[in-house]
Amino acid sequence: MDKEHIELIHDSLHELRYFNQSMITASSRLAQSVRTSVIGEKEPLNCSSEHAEEIRKHVENLAFLTKLSTTRLDFIEYELNPDFFSQSIPYEVDLYNKFFSAKSVLNSTCKKHKVKVKLESDIRSHPCIMAVSLIDILPFLLLDNAIKYSPNEMDVVAKFIVYNDSLEVEITSFGPHVQPDEIKNYSLKATEERMQNY
């Protein structure tokens, strides 16, 4: 097996383990939120609106992480076979919502690194862009990298700029300098990244 494929397997397994651990954590938190006082109790679960919101958040996080894991597997397919997405039909993607979901899932990572993620936009409703499913993992990777490599007590800011026919997302954070030879062809720079609808 050549060096490129060995690196692909190593990086992919690392990320899949990360998603798996995150899903285990989210599942555990969901289980704690819905547990009853007596095992085998057949009474319906009664909870306050705050408790219901907490349960909804855990379920959404699990769904998002499961989708990311599936997308990561698709990405492996793409690395091995560049034509993998050639037959994919682009669909409308609410990119702002993808970033919002990624931010929610990364909440524990933010607390661990003492970093705040801010989503900034001048408008409430953002236009959808056309993309294939591979884009699902992009907001997560961008924010995850920015959070991990930012010093404590710093902010990661994702700014959404809407043009007539495109949407630009600018992510800024403080982090260590990355040497050009350390940036792989599928890596994403956390210090500043611009993404446009193309």
Short mmCIF file of C-alpha atoms in Angstrom, two decimals:
data_model
loop_
_atom_site.label_atom_id
_atom_site.label_comp_id
_atom_site.label_asym_id
_atom_site.label_seq_id
_atom_site.Cartn_x
_atom_site.Cartn_y
_atom_site.Cartn_z
CA MET A 1 0.00 0.00 0.00
CA ASP A 2 1.44 3.39 -0.98
CA LYS A 3 2.08 6.25 1.46
CA GLU A 4 -0.89 8.31 0.22
CA HIS A 5 -3.39 5.53 0.95
CA ILE A 6 -1.82 4.81 4.34
CA GLU A 7 -2.26 8.50 5.29
CA LEU A 8 -5.85 8.44 4.00
CA ILE A 9 -6.68 5.42 6.16
CA HIS A 10 -4.95 6.93 9.20
CA ASP A 11 -6.72 10.29 8.91
CA SER A 12 -10.09 8.69 8.14
CA LEU A 13 -9.93 6.31 11.09
CA HIS A 14 -8.97 9.18 13.38
CA GLU A 15 -11.99 11.24 12.32
CA LEU A 16 -14.39 8.27 12.37
CA ARG A 17 -13.27 7.41 15.90
CA TYR A 18 -13.85 11.05 16.86
CA PHE A 19 -17.38 10.96 15.42
CA ASN A 20 -18.02 7.61 17.12
CA GLN A 21 -16.90 8.92 20.52
CA SER A 22 -19.02 12.04 20.02
CA MET A 23 -22.04 9.86 19.21
CA ILE A 24 -21.45 7.74 22.30
CA THR A 25 -21.32 10.90 24.42
CA ALA A 26 -24.48 12.33 22.81
CA SER A 27 -26.28 8.97 23.25
CA SER A 28 -25.30 8.86 26.92
CA ARG A 29 -26.58 12.39 27.50
CA LEU A 30 -29.84 11.58 25.70
CA ALA A 31 -30.28 8.43 27.81
CA GLN A 32 -29.79 10.47 30.98
CA SER A 33 -32.35 13.03 29.82
CA VAL A 34 -35.10 10.49 29.16
CA ARG A 35 -34.52 8.03 32.00
CA THR A 36 -37.45 7.34 34.31
CA SER A 37 -37.31 7.15 38.09
CA VAL A 38 -38.17 3.42 38.16
CA ILE A 39 -36.89 0.77 35.72
CA GLY A 40 -39.80 -0.69 33.80
CA GLU A 41 -42.04 2.24 34.62
CA LYS A 42 -44.83 2.47 32.04
CA GLU A 43 -45.93 6.00 32.76
CA PRO A 44 -45.38 8.52 29.93
CA LEU A 45 -42.42 10.83 30.23
CA ASN A 46 -43.45 14.19 31.59
CA CYS A 47 -41.00 17.03 31.26
CA SER A 48 -40.80 20.79 31.24
CA SER A 49 -40.28 22.80 28.06
CA GLU A 50 -36.62 23.24 29.04
CA HIS A 51 -36.20 19.49 29.45
CA ALA A 52 -37.94 18.85 26.13
CA GLU A 53 -35.59 21.34 24.45
CA GLU A 54 -32.60 19.54 25.97
CA ILE A 55 -33.83 16.19 24.62
CA ARG A 56 -34.47 17.72 21.18
CA LYS A 57 -30.91 19.11 21.13
CA HIS A 58 -29.40 15.71 21.97
CA VAL A 59 -31.44 14.02 19.23
CA GLU A 60 -30.41 16.67 16.68
CA ASN A 61 -26.76 16.30 17.66
CA LEU A 62 -26.95 12.53 17.20
CA ALA A 63 -28.58 12.92 13.79
CA PHE A 64 -25.96 15.47 12.73
CA LEU A 65 -23.04 13.31 13.90
CA THR A 66 -24.46 10.26 12.14
CA LYS A 67 -24.71 12.25 8.92
CA LEU A 68 -21.14 13.50 9.31
CA SER A 69 -19.89 9.96 9.80
CA THR A 70 -21.69 8.84 6.64
CA THR A 71 -20.29 11.81 4.72
CA ARG A 72 -16.79 10.96 5.93
CA LEU A 73 -17.20 7.46 4.51
CA ASP A 74 -18.33 9.01 1.22
CA PHE A 75 -15.22 11.17 1.30
CA ILE A 76 -13.05 8.04 1.56
CA GLU A 77 -14.85 6.70 -1.50
CA TYR A 78 -14.13 9.97 -3.28
CA GLU A 79 -10.41 9.83 -2.38
CA LEU A 80 -10.18 6.31 -3.76
CA ASN A 81 -12.42 7.03 -6.74
CA PRO A 82 -12.54 10.69 -7.91
CA ASP A 83 -15.59 9.91 -10.05
CA PHE A 84 -17.62 8.96 -6.96
CA PHE A 85 -19.52 12.27 -6.89
CA SER A 86 -19.77 12.72 -10.66
CA GLN A 87 -23.24 11.16 -10.66
CA SER A 88 -24.40 13.02 -7.56
CA ILE A 89 -27.17 15.52 -8.08
CA PRO A 90 -26.57 18.83 -6.24
CA TYR A 91 -29.32 19.87 -3.84
CA GLU A 92 -30.17 23.01 -1.90
CA VAL A 93 -28.07 23.42 1.23
CA ASP A 94 -28.71 25.90 4.02
CA LEU A 95 -25.05 26.55 4.82
CA TYR A 96 -25.75 28.80 7.80
CA ASN A 97 -27.78 26.01 9.41
CA LYS A 98 -24.91 23.56 8.78
CA PHE A 99 -22.55 25.87 10.66
CA PHE A 100 -25.10 26.34 13.45
CA SER A 101 -25.47 22.56 13.83
CA ALA A 102 -21.70 22.09 13.82
CA LYS A 103 -21.35 24.77 16.49
CA SER A 104 -23.92 22.98 18.68
CA VAL A 105 -22.19 19.62 18.32
CA LEU A 106 -18.81 21.21 19.13
CA ASN A 107 -20.09 22.87 22.31
CA SER A 108 -18.16 20.50 24.61
CA THR A 109 -14.98 21.04 22.54
CA CYS A 110 -15.45 24.80 22.93
CA LYS A 111 -15.74 24.45 26.70
CA LYS A 112 -12.67 22.20 26.85
CA HIS A 113 -10.55 24.70 24.90
CA LYS A 114 -12.26 27.77 26.45
CA VAL A 115 -13.07 29.11 22.99
CA LYS A 116 -16.28 30.82 21.84
CA VAL A 117 -17.72 30.39 18.35
CA LYS A 118 -19.65 33.34 16.94
CA LEU A 119 -21.78 33.24 13.80
CA GLU A 120 -22.10 36.75 12.39
CA SER A 121 -24.53 37.84 9.70
CA ASP A 122 -26.36 41.00 8.69
CA ILE A 123 -29.47 39.11 7.66
CA ARG A 124 -31.79 36.57 9.25
CA SER A 125 -32.62 34.47 6.22
CA HIS A 126 -29.70 33.10 4.23
CA PRO A 127 -29.94 31.87 0.64
CA CYS A 128 -29.35 28.20 0.01
CA ILE A 129 -26.49 27.07 -2.20
CA MET A 130 -26.40 24.11 -4.55
CA ALA A 131 -23.95 21.40 -3.46
CA VAL A 132 -23.44 17.66 -3.12
CA SER A 133 -23.45 15.84 0.23
CA LEU A 134 -19.69 16.22 0.70
CA ILE A 135 -20.32 19.79 1.88
CA ASP A 136 -22.05 18.48 5.02
CA ILE A 137 -18.72 17.82 6.69
CA LEU A 138 -17.06 21.10 5.69
CA PRO A 139 -18.53 23.44 8.38
CA PHE A 140 -17.71 20.90 11.09
CA LEU A 141 -14.08 20.48 9.99
CA LEU A 142 -13.52 24.22 9.67
CA LEU A 143 -14.90 25.03 13.12
CA ASP A 144 -13.35 21.98 14.76
CA ASN A 145 -9.86 22.88 13.50
CA ALA A 146 -10.28 26.55 14.41
CA ILE A 147 -11.40 25.68 17.97
CA LYS A 148 -8.66 23.11 18.60
CA TYR A 149 -5.83 25.39 17.52
CA SER A 150 -7.05 28.63 19.08
CA PRO A 151 -5.52 29.86 22.36
CA ASN A 152 -7.78 29.86 25.43
CA GLU A 153 -10.29 32.69 25.82
CA MET A 154 -10.22 33.50 22.11
CA ASP A 155 -13.10 33.71 19.62
CA VAL A 156 -13.66 31.83 16.39
CA VAL A 157 -15.80 33.98 14.11
CA ALA A 158 -17.73 32.75 11.09
CA LYS A 159 -18.99 35.70 9.06
CA PHE A 160 -21.66 35.21 6.38
CA ILE A 161 -21.61 37.68 3.48
CA VAL A 162 -24.44 37.49 0.96
CA TYR A 163 -24.00 38.68 -2.61
CA ASN A 164 -26.51 38.66 -5.47
CA ASP A 165 -25.53 35.22 -6.72
CA SER A 166 -23.26 33.79 -4.04
CA LEU A 167 -22.63 33.32 -0.35
CA GLU A 168 -19.22 33.86 1.21
CA VAL A 169 -18.25 32.42 4.56
CA GLU A 170 -15.16 33.90 6.19
CA ILE A 171 -13.75 32.13 9.23
CA THR A 172 -11.13 33.82 11.38
CA SER A 173 -9.29 32.65 14.45
CA PHE A 174 -5.87 32.85 16.03
CA GLY A 175 -3.72 29.77 15.71
CA PRO A 176 -0.24 28.46 14.95
CA HIS A 177 1.28 29.11 11.53
CA VAL A 178 0.83 26.16 9.18
CA GLN A 179 3.70 25.36 6.85
CA PRO A 180 2.66 24.89 3.19
CA ASP A 181 4.05 21.35 3.07
CA GLU A 182 1.88 20.40 6.06
CA ILE A 183 -1.33 21.32 4.28
CA LYS A 184 -2.67 18.31 2.41
CA ASN A 185 -4.81 18.64 -0.67
CA TYR A 186 -7.99 18.02 1.35
CA SER A 187 -6.98 19.91 4.50
CA LEU A 188 -8.70 23.12 5.48
CA LYS A 189 -6.91 26.17 6.86
CA ALA A 190 -8.42 27.24 10.17
CA THR A 191 -6.88 30.72 10.34
CA GLU A 192 -8.92 32.11 7.48
CA GLU A 193 -11.06 30.31 4.93
CA ARG A 194 -13.32 31.69 2.26
CA MET A 195 -15.96 29.55 0.69
CA GLN A 196 -18.07 30.68 -2.25
CA ASN A 197 -21.02 29.28 -4.12
CA TYR A 198 -19.57 28.05 -7.38
#
